[in-house]
Every structure is written in C-alpha cells, then in structure tokens.
PDB file of C-alpha atoms in Angstrom:
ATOM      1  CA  UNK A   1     201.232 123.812  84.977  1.00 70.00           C
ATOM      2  CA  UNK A   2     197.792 124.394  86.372  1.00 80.00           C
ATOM      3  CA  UNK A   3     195.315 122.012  85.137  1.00 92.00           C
ATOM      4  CA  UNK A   4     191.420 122.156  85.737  1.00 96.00           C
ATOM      5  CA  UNK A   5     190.390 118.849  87.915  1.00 97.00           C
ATOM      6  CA  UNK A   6     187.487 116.818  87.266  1.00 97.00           C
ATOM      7  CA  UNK A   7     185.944 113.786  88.669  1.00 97.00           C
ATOM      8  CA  UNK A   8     184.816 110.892  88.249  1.00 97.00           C
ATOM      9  CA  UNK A   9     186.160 110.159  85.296  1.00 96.00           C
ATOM     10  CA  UNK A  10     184.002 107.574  83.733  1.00 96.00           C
ATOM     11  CA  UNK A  11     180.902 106.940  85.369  1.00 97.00           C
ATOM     12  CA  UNK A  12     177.696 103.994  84.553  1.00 97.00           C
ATOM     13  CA  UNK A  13     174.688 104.700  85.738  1.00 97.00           C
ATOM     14  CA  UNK A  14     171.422 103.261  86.012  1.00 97.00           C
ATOM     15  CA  UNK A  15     168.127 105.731  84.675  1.00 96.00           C
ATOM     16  CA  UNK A  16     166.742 107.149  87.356  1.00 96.00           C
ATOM     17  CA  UNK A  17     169.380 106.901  89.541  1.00 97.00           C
ATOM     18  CA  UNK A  18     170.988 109.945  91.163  1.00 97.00           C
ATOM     19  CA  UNK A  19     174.743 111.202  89.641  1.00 98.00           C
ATOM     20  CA  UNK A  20     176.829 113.709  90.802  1.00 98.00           C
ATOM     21  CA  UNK A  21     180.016 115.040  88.835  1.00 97.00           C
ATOM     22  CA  UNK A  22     182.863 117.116  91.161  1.00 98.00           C
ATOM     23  CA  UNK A  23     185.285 119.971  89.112  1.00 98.00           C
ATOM     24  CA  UNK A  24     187.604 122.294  90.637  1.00 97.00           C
ATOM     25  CA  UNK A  25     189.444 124.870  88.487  1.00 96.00           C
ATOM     26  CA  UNK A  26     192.637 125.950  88.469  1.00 95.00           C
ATOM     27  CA  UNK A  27     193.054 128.344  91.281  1.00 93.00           C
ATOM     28  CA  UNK A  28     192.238 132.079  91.082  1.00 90.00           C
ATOM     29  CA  UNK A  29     190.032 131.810  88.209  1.00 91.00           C
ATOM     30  CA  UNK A  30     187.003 133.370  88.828  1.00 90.00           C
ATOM     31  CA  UNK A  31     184.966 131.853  85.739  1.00 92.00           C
ATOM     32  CA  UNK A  32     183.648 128.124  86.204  1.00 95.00           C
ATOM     33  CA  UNK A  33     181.421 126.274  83.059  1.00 95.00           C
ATOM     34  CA  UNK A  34     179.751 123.367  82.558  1.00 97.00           C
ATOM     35  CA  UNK A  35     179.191 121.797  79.111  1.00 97.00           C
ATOM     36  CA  UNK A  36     177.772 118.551  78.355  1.00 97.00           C
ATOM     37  CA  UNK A  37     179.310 116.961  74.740  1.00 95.00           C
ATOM     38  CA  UNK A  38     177.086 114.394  73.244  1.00 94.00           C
ATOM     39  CA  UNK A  39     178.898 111.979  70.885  1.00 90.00           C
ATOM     40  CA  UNK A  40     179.182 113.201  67.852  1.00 88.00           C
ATOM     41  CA  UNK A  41     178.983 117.084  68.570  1.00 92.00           C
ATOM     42  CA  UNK A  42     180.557 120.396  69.672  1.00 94.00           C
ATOM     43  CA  UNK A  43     180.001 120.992  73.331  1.00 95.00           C
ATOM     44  CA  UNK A  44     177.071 122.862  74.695  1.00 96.00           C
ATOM     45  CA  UNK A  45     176.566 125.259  77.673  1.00 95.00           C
ATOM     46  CA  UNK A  46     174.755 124.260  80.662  1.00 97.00           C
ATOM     47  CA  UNK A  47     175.698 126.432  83.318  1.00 96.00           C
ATOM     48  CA  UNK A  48     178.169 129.169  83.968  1.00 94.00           C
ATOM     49  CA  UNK A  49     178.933 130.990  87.671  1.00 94.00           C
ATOM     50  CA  UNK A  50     181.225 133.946  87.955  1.00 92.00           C
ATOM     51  CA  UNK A  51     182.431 133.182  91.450  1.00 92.00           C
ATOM     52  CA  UNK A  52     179.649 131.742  93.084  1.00 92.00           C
ATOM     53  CA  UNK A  53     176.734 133.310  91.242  1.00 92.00           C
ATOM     54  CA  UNK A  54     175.422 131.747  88.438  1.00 94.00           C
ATOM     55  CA  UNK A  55     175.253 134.166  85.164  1.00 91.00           C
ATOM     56  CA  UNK A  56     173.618 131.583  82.844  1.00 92.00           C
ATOM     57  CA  UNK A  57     172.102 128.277  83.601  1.00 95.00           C
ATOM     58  CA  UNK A  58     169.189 129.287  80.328  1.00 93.00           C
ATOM     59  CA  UNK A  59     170.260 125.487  78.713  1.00 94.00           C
ATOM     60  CA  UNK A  60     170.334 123.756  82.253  1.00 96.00           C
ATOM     61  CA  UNK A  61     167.037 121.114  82.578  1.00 94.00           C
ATOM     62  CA  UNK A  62     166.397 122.404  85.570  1.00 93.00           C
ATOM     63  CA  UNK A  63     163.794 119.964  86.364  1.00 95.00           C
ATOM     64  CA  UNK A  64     166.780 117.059  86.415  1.00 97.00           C
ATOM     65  CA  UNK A  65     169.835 119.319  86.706  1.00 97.00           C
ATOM     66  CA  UNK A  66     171.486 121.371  89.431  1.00 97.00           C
ATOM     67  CA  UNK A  67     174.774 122.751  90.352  1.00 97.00           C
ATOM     68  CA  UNK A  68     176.218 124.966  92.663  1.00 96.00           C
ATOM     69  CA  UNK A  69     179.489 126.554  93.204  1.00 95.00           C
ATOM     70  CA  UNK A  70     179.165 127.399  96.931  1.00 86.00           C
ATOM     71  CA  UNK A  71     182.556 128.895  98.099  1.00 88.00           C
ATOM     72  CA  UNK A  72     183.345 129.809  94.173  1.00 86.00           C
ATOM     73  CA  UNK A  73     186.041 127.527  94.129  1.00 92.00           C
ATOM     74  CA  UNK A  74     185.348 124.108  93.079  1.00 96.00           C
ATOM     75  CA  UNK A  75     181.724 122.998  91.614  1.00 97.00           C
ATOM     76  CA  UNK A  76     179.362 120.438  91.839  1.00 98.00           C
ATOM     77  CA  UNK A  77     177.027 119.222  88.617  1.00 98.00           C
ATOM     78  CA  UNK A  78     174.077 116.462  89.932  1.00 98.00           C
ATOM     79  CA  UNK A  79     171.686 114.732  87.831  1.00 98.00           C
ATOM     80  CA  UNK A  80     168.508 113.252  89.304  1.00 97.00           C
ATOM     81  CA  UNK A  81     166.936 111.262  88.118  1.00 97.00           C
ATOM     82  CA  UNK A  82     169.123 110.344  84.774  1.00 97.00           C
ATOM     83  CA  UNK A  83     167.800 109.695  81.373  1.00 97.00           C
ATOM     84  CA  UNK A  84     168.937 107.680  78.758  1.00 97.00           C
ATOM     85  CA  UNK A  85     169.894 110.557  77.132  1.00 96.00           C
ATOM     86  CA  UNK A  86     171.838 112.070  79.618  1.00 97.00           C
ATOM     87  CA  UNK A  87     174.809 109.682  78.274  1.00 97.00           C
ATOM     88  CA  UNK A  88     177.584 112.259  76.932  1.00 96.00           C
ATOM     89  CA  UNK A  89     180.978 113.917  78.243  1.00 95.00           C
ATOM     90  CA  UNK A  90     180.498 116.450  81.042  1.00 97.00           C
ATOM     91  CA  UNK A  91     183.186 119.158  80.476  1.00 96.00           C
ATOM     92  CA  UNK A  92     184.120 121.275  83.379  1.00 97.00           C
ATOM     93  CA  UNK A  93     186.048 124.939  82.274  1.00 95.00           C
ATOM     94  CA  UNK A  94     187.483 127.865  83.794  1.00 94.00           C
ATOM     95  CA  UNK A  95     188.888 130.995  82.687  1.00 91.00           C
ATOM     96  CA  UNK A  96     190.605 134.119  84.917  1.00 86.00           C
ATOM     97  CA  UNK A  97     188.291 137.411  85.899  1.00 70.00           C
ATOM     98  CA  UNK A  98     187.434 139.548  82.838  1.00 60.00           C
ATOM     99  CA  UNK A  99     190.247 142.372  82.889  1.00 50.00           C
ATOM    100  CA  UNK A 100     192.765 140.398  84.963  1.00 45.00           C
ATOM    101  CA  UNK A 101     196.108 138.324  83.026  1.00 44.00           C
ATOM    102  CA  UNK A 102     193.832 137.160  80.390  1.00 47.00           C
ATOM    103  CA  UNK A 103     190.175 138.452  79.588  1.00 53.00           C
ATOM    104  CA  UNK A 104     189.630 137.035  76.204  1.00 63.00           C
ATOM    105  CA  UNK A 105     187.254 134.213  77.157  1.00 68.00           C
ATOM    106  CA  UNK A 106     190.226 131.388  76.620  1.00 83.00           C
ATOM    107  CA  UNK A 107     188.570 128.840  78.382  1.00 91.00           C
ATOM    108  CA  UNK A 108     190.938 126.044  80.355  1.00 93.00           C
ATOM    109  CA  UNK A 109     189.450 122.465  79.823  1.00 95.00           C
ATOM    110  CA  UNK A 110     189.365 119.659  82.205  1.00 96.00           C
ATOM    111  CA  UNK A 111     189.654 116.064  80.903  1.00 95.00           C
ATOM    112  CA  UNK A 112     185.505 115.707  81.372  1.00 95.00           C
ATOM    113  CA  UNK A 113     183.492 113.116  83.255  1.00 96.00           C
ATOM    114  CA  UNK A 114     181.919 110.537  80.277  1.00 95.00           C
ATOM    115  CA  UNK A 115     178.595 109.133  81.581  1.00 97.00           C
ATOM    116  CA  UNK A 116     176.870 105.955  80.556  1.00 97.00           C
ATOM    117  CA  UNK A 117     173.581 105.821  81.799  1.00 97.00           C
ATOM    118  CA  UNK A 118     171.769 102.045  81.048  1.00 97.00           C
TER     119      UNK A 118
ATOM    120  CA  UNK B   1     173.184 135.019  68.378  1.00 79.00           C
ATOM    121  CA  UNK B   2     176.359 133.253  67.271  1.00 83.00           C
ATOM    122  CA  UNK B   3     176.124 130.047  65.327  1.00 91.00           C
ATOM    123  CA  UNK B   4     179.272 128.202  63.940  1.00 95.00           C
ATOM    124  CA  UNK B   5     179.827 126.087  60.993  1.00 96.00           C
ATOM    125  CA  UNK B   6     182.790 123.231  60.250  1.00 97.00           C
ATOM    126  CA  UNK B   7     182.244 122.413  56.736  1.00 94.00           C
ATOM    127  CA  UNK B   8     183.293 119.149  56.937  1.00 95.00           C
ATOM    128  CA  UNK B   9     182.644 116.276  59.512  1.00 95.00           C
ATOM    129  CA  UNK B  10     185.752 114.271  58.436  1.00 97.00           C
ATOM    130  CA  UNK B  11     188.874 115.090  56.661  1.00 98.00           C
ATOM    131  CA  UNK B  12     191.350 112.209  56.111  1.00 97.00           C
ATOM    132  CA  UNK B  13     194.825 113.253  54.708  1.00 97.00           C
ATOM    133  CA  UNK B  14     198.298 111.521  54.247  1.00 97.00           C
ATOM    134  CA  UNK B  15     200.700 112.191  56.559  1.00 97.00           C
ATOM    135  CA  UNK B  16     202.732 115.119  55.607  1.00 97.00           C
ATOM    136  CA  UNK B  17     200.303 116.410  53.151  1.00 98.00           C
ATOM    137  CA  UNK B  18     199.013 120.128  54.054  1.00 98.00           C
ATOM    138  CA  UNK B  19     195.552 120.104  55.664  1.00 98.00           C
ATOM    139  CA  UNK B  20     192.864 122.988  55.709  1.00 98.00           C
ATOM    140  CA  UNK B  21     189.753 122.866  58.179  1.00 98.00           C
ATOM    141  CA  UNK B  22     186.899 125.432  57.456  1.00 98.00           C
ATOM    142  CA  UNK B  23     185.254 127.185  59.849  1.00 97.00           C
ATOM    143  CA  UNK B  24     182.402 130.047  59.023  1.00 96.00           C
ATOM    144  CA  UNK B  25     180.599 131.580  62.133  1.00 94.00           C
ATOM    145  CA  UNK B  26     177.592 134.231  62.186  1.00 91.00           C
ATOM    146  CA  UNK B  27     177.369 137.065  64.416  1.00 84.00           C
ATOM    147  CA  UNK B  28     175.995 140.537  64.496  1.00 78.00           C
ATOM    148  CA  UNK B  29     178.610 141.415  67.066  1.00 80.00           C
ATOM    149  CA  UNK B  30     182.560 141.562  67.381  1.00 81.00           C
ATOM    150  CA  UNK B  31     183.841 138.028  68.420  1.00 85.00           C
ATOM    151  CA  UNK B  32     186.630 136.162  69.743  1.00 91.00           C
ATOM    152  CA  UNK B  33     187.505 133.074  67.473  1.00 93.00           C
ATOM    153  CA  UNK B  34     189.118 129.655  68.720  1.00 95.00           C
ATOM    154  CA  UNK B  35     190.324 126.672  67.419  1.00 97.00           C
ATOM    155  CA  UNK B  36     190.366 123.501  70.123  1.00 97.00           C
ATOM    156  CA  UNK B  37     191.701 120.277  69.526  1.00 97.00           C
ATOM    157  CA  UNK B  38     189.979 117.087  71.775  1.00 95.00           C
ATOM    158  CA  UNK B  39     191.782 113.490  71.860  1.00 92.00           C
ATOM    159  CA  UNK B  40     189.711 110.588  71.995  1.00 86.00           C
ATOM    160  CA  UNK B  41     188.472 110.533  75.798  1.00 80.00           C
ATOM    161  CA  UNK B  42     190.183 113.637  76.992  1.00 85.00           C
ATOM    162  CA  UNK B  43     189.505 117.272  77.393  1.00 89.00           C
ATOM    163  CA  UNK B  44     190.243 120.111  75.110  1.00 93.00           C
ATOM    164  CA  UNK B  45     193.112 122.000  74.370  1.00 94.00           C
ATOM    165  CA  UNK B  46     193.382 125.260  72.982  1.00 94.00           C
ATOM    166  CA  UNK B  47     195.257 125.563  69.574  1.00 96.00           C
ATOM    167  CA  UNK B  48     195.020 129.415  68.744  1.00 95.00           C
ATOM    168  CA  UNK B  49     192.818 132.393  68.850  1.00 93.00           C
ATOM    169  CA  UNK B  50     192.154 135.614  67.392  1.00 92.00           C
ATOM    170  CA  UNK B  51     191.038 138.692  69.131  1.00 88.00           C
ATOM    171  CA  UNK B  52     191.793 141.526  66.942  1.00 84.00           C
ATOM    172  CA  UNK B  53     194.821 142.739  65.012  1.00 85.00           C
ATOM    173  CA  UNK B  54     196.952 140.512  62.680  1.00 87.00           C
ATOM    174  CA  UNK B  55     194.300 138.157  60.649  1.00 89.00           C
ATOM    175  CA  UNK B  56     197.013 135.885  60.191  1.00 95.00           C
ATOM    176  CA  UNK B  57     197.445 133.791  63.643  1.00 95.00           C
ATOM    177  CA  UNK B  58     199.887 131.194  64.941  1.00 96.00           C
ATOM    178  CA  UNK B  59     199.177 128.387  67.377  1.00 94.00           C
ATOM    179  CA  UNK B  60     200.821 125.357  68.912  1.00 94.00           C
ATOM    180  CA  UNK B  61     201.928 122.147  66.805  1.00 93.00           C
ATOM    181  CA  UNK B  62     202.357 124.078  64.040  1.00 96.00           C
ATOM    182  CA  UNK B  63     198.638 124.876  62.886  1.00 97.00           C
ATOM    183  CA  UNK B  64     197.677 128.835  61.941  1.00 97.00           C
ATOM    184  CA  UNK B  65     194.381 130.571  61.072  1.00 97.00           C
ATOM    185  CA  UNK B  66     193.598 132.971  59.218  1.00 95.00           C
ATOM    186  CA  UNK B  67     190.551 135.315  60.165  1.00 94.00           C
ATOM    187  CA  UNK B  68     188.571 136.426  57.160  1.00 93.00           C
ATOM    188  CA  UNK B  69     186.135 139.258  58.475  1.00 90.00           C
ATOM    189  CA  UNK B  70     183.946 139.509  55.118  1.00 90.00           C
ATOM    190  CA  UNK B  71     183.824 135.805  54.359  1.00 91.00           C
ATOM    191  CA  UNK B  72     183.192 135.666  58.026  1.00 93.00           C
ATOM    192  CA  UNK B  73     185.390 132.427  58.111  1.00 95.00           C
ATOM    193  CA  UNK B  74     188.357 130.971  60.564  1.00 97.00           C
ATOM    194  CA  UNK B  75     190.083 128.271  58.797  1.00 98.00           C
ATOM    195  CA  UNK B  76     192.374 126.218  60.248  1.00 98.00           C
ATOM    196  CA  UNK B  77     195.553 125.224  58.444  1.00 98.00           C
ATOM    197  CA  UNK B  78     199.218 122.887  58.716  1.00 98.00           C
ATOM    198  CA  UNK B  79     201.238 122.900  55.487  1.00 97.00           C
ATOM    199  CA  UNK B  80     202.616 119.068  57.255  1.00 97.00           C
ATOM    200  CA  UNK B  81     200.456 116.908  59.229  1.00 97.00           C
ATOM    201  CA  UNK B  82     201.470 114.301  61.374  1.00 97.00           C
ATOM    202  CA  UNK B  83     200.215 111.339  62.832  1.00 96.00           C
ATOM    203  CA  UNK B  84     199.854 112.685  65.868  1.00 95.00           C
ATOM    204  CA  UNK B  85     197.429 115.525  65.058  1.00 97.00           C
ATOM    205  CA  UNK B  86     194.545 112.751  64.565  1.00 97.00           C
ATOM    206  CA  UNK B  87     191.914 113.931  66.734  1.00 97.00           C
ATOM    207  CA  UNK B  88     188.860 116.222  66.534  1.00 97.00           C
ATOM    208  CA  UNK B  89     189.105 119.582  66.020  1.00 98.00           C
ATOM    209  CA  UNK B  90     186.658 122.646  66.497  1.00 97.00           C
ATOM    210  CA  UNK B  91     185.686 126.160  65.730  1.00 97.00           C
ATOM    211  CA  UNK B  92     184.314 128.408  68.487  1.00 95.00           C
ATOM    212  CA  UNK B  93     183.547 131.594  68.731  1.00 92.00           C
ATOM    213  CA  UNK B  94     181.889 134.093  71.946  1.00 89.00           C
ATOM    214  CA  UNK B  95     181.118 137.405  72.449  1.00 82.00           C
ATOM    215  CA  UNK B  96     184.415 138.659  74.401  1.00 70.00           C
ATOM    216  CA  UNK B  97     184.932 136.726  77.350  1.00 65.00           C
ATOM    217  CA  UNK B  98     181.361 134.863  77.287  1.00 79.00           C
ATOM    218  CA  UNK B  99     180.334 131.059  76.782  1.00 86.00           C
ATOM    219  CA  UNK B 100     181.770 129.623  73.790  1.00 91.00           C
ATOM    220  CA  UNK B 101     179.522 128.795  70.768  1.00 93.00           C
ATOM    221  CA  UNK B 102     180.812 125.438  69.276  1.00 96.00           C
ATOM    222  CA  UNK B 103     181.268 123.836  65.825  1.00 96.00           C
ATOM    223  CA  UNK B 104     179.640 120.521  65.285  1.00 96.00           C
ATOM    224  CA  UNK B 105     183.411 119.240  65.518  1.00 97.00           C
ATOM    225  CA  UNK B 106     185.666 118.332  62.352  1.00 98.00           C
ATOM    226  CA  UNK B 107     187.292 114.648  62.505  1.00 97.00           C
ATOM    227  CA  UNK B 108     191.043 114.955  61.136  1.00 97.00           C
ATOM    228  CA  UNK B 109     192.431 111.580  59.961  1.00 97.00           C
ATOM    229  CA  UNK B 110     195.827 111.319  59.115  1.00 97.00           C
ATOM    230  CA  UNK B 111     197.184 108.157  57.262  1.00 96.00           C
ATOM    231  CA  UNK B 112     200.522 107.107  56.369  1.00 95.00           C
TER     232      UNK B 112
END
C-alpha cells in the first residue's frame, strides 16, 4: 500500500540553527500539506500546494518558514533560524486531484518529523 | 470559518466497555467530517468520514459515527473497546476537499 514518506524522523536542534524537513507523497497525488502538531493539540495548517503552486501558506511565519514543492512531487519544509517554540510534530499529507478516484479531502498522513529544538 | 470541538480531553474506559467521543463543529457551509486516530509518535490514520447520505457511518476497527446535522455534532462510538484502541483520537472537518480544521484531540484510555 502506498504510504506518504517523511524524513527525518526525529530531529534536535539548536535555536537559531537552520532545519530542513523532506516529504514525498504517495505518487499521483496532486495535493501536498504541511501541518505542524504542538504537544498537546490538533494539528494546524501551514502550507498547502496543489502541484507545485502554493494555494495557502496564510498560517506559514514566513519570516522563519519556507517551503517549496518544485517539480510537485516531493516537498521541502525549512526553518531558519528555529525558536524554542518551533518544538512540535511536522506532519506531511497528501490527497488525489479534486474530481479524480477520491475528491473528498481524505487526507493520507505520513508518520511526521518530531523536532526538539534546545 | 470552521471551528471544531472534542468535549473531552481524556476519556479512560475498561476494556470492553462501550466508548462515545463527542465531537461538535461550526460552519456556515456544507462540510466533510473525519475522525483520525494518531499513536504515540506516529502519523494519523483515517477512521471514517461522512460526506453526505446515510448519517449513520462505519469505519475501521470497529468504531461508527453518527452525523447529527442540527446538533451539528460527529460523535464517535465502539460498543467494545480494546486495548489496542489507546491512542488519541480527533474530529476534523473542511470545506469539501480543503485543509482540515482539527479538534484539540481526545485522549482514549483503555484499562483492563
């Protein structure tokens, strides 16, 4: 079964260092999100792309945060410099093209990137 | 806007006892409602979801919802839990085929 890779899987990091957080879907799907889940809570949007345009980044920090999907295939999520309270589960989704299979917004989870950042 | 609400943080049960977890959400659209399930560490899974049609829906492991349009609620229900369905669980809800609006998350414990 097709499974939605994400990497690393655990990462410590230093504030003010740089991070960078890698996700590739499961192939075809045309939908890629990133949510960030702070302990404790329901995950929370940062970033969507519908291929390799982004359709809502309105949550995104975008004075720390950037990602980019450039071949709209697998993702990229970087964080520079991190904060303290950057610490939480980075959740990388997919789901298939609005009208194609399945376009009922299931989203297909991968197994998240927890950062620690000391 | 779409806001969700799990009405409890924690539910601890017995095991084989029947569990319910509440879920209301607000919108002043038509929605898509989910129910997820996360393991400690891990991703998460999709347990059911309604779309339209029969209010009554079926998902893995046993659990069903029931969509209640006027009480604008999507409990989550498993007339025998088993150790194995400790985790956290939560509500969502978008606007068909959007981001998904999360719960705050509802602990299920389940003792023996």
């Amino acid at each position: 079964e097709a499974e939605v890779a994400q990497s690393p899987r655990y990462k410590i990091t230093e504030k003010s260092q740089a991070v960078a957080f890698w996700c590739d879907p499961i192939s075809g799907h045309a939908t890629l999100y990133w949510y960030r889940q702070i302990l404790g809570q329901g995950p929370e949007l940062l970033v969507q792309f519908q291929d390799e345009s982004v359709v809502d980044d309105s949550q995104l920090p975008k004075d720390r945060f950037s990602a980019e999907r450039l071949k709209g295939v697998d993702s990229t999520l970087k964080i520079q410099p991190a904060e303290l309270g950057d610490s939480a589960m980075y959740l990388c989704a997919s789901s298939p093209r609005k009208g194609r299979t399945s376009g009922t917004g299931e989203q297909y989870f991968g197994p998240g990137t927890r950062l620690t950042v000391t | 806007a779409q806001s969700v609400t799990q009405l409890d943080s924690q539910v601890p049960v017995f095991e084989e006892a029947p569990v319910e977890l509440r879920c209301n959400y607000s919108s002043s659209v038509s929605v898509y409602l989910f129910w997820y399930v996360q393991y400690p560490n891990q991703g998460l899974q999709l347990l059911l979801k309604y779309l339209s049609g029969s209010t009554l829906v079926k998902g893995i492991n046993g659990f069903e919802a029931e969509f209640n349009k006027s009480q604008t609620s999507f409990h989550l229900r498993k007339p025998s839990v088993h150790i194995s369905d400790t985790a956290e669980y939560f509500c969502a809800v978008s606007r068909q085929g959007g981001k998904l609006i999360f719960g705050q998350g509802t602990e299920l414990s389940v003792k023996p």
